Coordinates of C-alpha atoms in Angstrom, one line a residue:
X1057 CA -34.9 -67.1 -97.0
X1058 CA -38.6 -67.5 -98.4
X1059 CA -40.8 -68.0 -95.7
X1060 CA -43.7 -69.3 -97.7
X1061 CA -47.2 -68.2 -96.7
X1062 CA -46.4 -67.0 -93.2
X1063 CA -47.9 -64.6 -90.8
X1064 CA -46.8 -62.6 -87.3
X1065 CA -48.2 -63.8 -83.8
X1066 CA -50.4 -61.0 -81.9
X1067 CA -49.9 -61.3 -78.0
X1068 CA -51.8 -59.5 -75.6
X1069 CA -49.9 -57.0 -73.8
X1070 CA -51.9 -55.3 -71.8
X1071 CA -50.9 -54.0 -68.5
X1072 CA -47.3 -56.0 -68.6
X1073 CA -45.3 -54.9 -65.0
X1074 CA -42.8 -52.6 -65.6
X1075 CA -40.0 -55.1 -64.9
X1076 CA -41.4 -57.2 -67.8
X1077 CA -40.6 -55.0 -70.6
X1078 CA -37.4 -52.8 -68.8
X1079 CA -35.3 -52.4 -71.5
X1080 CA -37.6 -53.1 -74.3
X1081 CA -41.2 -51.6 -76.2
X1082 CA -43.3 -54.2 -76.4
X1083 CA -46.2 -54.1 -79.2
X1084 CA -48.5 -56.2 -80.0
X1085 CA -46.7 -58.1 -82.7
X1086 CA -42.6 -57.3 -81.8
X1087 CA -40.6 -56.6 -79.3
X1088 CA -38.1 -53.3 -80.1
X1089 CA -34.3 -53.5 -78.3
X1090 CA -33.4 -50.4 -76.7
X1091 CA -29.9 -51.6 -75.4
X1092 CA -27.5 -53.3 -77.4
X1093 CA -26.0 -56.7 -76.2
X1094 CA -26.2 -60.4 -75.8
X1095 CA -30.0 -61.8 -75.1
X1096 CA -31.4 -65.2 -74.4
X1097 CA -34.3 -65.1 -76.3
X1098 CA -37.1 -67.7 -76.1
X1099 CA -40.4 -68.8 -77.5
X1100 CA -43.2 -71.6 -77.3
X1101 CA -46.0 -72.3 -79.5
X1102 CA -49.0 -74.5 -79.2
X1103 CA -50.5 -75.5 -81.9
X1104 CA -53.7 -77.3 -82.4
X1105 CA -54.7 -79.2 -85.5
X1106 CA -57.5 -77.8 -87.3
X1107 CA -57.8 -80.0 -90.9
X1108 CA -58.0 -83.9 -89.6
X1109 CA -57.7 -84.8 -93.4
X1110 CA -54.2 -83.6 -93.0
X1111 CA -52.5 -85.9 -89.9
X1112 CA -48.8 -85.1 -91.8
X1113 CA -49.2 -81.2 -92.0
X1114 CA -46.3 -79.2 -90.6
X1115 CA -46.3 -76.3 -88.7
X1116 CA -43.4 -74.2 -89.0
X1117 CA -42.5 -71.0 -86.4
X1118 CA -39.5 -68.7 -86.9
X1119 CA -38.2 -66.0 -84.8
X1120 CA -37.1 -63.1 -86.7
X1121 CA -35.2 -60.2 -86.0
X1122 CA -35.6 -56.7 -88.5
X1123 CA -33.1 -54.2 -88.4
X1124 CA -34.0 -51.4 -91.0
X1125 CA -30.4 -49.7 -90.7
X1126 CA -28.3 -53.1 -91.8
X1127 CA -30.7 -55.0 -93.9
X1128 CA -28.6 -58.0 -93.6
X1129 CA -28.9 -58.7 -89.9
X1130 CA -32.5 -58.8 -91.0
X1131 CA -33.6 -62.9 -90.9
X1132 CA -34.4 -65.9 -89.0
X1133 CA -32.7 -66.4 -85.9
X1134 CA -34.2 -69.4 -84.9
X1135 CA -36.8 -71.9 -87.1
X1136 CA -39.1 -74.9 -85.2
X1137 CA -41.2 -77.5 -87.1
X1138 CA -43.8 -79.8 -85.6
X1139 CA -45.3 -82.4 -88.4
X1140 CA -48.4 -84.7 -87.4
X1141 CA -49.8 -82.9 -84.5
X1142 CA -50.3 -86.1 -82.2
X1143 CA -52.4 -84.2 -79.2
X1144 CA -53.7 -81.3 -78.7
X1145 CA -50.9 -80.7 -76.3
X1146 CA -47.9 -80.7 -79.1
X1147 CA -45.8 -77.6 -78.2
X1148 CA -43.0 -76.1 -80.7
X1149 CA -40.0 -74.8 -78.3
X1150 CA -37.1 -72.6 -79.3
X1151 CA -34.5 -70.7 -77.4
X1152 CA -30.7 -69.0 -78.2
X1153 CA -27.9 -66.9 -77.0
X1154 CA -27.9 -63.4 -80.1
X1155 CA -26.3 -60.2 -80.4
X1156 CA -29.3 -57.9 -80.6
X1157 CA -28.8 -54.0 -81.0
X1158 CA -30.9 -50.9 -80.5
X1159 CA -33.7 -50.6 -82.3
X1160 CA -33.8 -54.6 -83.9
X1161 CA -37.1 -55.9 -84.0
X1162 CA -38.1 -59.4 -82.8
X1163 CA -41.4 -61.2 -84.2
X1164 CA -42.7 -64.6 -83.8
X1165 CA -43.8 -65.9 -87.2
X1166 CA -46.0 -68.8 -88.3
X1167 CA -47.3 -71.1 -91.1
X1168 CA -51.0 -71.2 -89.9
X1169 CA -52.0 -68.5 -87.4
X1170 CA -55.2 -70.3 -87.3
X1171 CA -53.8 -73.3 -86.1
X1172 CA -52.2 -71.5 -82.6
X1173 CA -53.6 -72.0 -78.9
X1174 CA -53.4 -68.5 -77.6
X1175 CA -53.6 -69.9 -73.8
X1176 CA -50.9 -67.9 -72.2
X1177 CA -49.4 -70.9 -70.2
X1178 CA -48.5 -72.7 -73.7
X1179 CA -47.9 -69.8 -76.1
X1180 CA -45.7 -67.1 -75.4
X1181 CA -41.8 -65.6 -76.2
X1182 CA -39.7 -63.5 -73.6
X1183 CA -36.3 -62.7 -73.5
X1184 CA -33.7 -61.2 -71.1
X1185 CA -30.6 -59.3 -71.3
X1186 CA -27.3 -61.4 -70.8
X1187 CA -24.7 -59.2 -70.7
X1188 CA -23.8 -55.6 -72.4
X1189 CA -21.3 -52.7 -72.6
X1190 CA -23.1 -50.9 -70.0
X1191 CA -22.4 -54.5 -68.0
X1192 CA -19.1 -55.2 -68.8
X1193 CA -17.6 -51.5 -69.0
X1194 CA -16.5 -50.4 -65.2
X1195 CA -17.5 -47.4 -64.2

């Protein structure tokens, strides 16, 4: 799937509490599984419009998972559009139930970078571990 002109959210991550990112390595652009199973992952983007000759732009976000060892669970997992920004206030929202395994990388990816409200009440993508092998395996 061609993205078009596209670029990856940065999110601060400095000094996250250790039971924010169990389970995970968060950088500044991805967050890296370290257990296999099923996540609820989730994400919200505001974005701000920045050409008022445009009122009918779109602003696309994708979440996208990379897995370097089985380049075809590489894609979007889940795609959000917002076209004619109405407020300042207009906030994309996307959330699912995946399959993640070790070492699959999540990014948050955009169509205008430029056009995102970093404020960390409005803009932001977490995720939490539903249910894996080590869960369901007694013993």
């Amino acid at each position: 799937m061609f993205l078009g002109n596209t670029s990856n959210l940065n999110f601060a991550v400095n000094n996250l509490p250790n039971e924010c990112s169990h389970g995970l390595t968060v950088t500044q652009n991805s967050l890296i599984i370290k257990f296999s199973g099923h996540y609820y992952i989730y994400c919200s983007i505001r974005f701000r419009q920045t050409d008022i000759n445009s009122p009918t732009k779109s602003y696309a976000s994708f979440l996208h998972r990379i897995n370097s060892g089985e380049p075809e669970r590489t894609g979007v997992l889940l795609k959000s559009v917002i076209t004619g920004l109405k407020s300042s206030k207009d906030t994309t929202f996307m959330g699912g139930v995946f399959f993640l395994r070790e070492h699959d990388i999540i990014q948050v990816v955009v169509t205008d970078s430029d056009s995102v409200d970093y404020k960390s009440e409005s803009t932001f993508i977490g995720l939490f571990l539903l249910a894996s092998r080590r869960t369901l395996m007694p013993g």
